[in-house]
């Protein structure tokens, strides 16, 4: 059995009240059902994500975790066969009706499973999104880049390597670079899609440390296959199985006293 | 600012889409225009007489537009080229893909690319100064401008196509097939001809077909060395004339709108259909293999 | 007769080697012949003077200039159109039966004999649009002929750029067009360039498509406008070798030499770009 991190308990009251009143809700998912070419991926999901929390999303393969994540910044739009019903509200506005996807993606950043730096320099990777918004002032870009790299715990390692090609960095550094690249856009929400699946334990620890620190400024959704990671960093945890949200609650409670037997079966390692 | 950016974006995307569709449209125009000019011939000449008529006398009075001698010339030259190019091309592909050491392989591949790059008119010129006089002396024939000379030159034009596509298909054979054969104690050669070649036979066939397609459509070199006699060729060592050479040689002398002019477009349609059929089949075979 | 396997292998490999020599050695022979006999003809005058005495003396300047104009015109027409078409097919159009049909059409058009392009160019540009036999008609005909080459190679290059680059770019708030411009095209550029240069080489060497759309038999002056006829190197070589009696063989070889150098140079540049970027590939 996993021991949840202590600070989860400290925040317990705050989340409890937030959930009841709807106050501080950043993202509201309502009756979300999604499919790819008639193959169901999400089945009537209702879920609120609160400001400045880390919500861990766990579940076995094909449980719809990643589809959920990609729905939140409309990356699923790129897949021709994707269809959905239901609503996703960001700050109370429907992201599929009231947002331009380009603007939405600047507010909701994503870190992919595999580190995916673009084949350009470290610096150009960081400022890629800003440049596309028309920011070209070198001083301003440098300032933002330094801040983003610092927040991603990478500045000390790459401050002298900004003009190097990003793919030359180590895997862990690349993944933190991807985090910094997202931070540079100053988003509201950051989605992590199994961000440590290809990394060694030390790199993983660094990224988890960064996440813990970042939640004071950002709302974080972490999809992970690693239940221990979910327990370590998540304030709340949601368990998905075959496209359905089975259970969501404070991490400590979900891991110690799950209400659903399937949740218990998964976290105790009986399947998944 | 965003609004203006969006407008520009929409504009550029519009240009991209329009050009995309336009270039595809242009490509389909080809068949339309061949057809548009070519069908007029059949107002005066019966399709049967066109395809099977034994005489091509477009400027006699009355003219005769039978393309059988031209089809026969094309077949003759193509068959001759295939006899040379298919075994040599396939053999070279096997050697390059499976046998040659890496360094030699690179050199040989550059050699093949070089051959593919030589313009057909240059090969025709080389044919005139080498093969044509050699053939005349060697075979004791009155002229070296024969179907045979055309075949030799065309064989070299088909080889790069055959070699490169056959080589691709040899490379597409999964490594595990070979490893399986080696594990059973087969030599490299046994593996090649019992495992690798059967596994990519449809790719090889596609290579041969595309090579032949290239030969059928080749114009300049063949026009320069085959002697261009429009009567039914008596054999590989006599002058012949192909479909392509007929268009190239006579188009400049026709009166626009005359039956002769239309007849050349009809030949164009025939060529288009032949190469179309060859390419479709080859493409089908290449993709069937992939699945 | 049955050989033991190791001996059979030796024999087979030797036979294959000899077959390969039959393919490759004649190439070297052709090169050798043209260089040996052609290089002597090359002089400043040969490259920069007008032909004289019915092409039996003088230079080949108008043919060189004509080929240059034709190729430039063909690329000017085919590169933007082909590149946009490739972008459209790869990035915008969806995978439908229509697009599969388009792909097949492009493959097949690439296999259409060049002389048929000549016919088409005559019917469409010379006669239908009334451009007459002119540089414009010839360039457009050559352009359409190399369009499939450019579309296919550009498309392959664009499709080879990992899909993840597009997702990353979009997820960082770039628009679709920005994504294509900044995350896709820079990495497809070497492939596009290679295809384009190969297209140039092909356009420079082709004769059949220009026979009735532009080529002038003997025109000892430089073209004045795009509505002028022009001489072209490959056609000039054809004329010299088959239509004009008693031409000094040196002039023929010299013309072949110049044409070959131009075409091979294009291929060399394309191969260099390709191998340079292949070794530097970053993903």
Short mmCIF file of C-alpha atoms in Angstrom, two decimals, chain A residues 100 102 133, chain B residues 1-2 6:
data_model
loop_
_atom_site.label_atom_id
_atom_site.label_comp_id
_atom_site.label_asym_id
_atom_site.label_seq_id
_atom_site.Cartn_x
_atom_site.Cartn_y
_atom_site.Cartn_z
CA UNK A 100 -10.52 29.36 -30.72
CA UNK A 102 -5.21 28.30 -30.94
CA UNK A 133 2.42 35.06 -31.16
CA UNK B 1 -3.74 42.07 -34.35
CA UNK B 2 -5.10 38.60 -34.15
CA UNK B 6 -6.20 35.39 -39.14
#
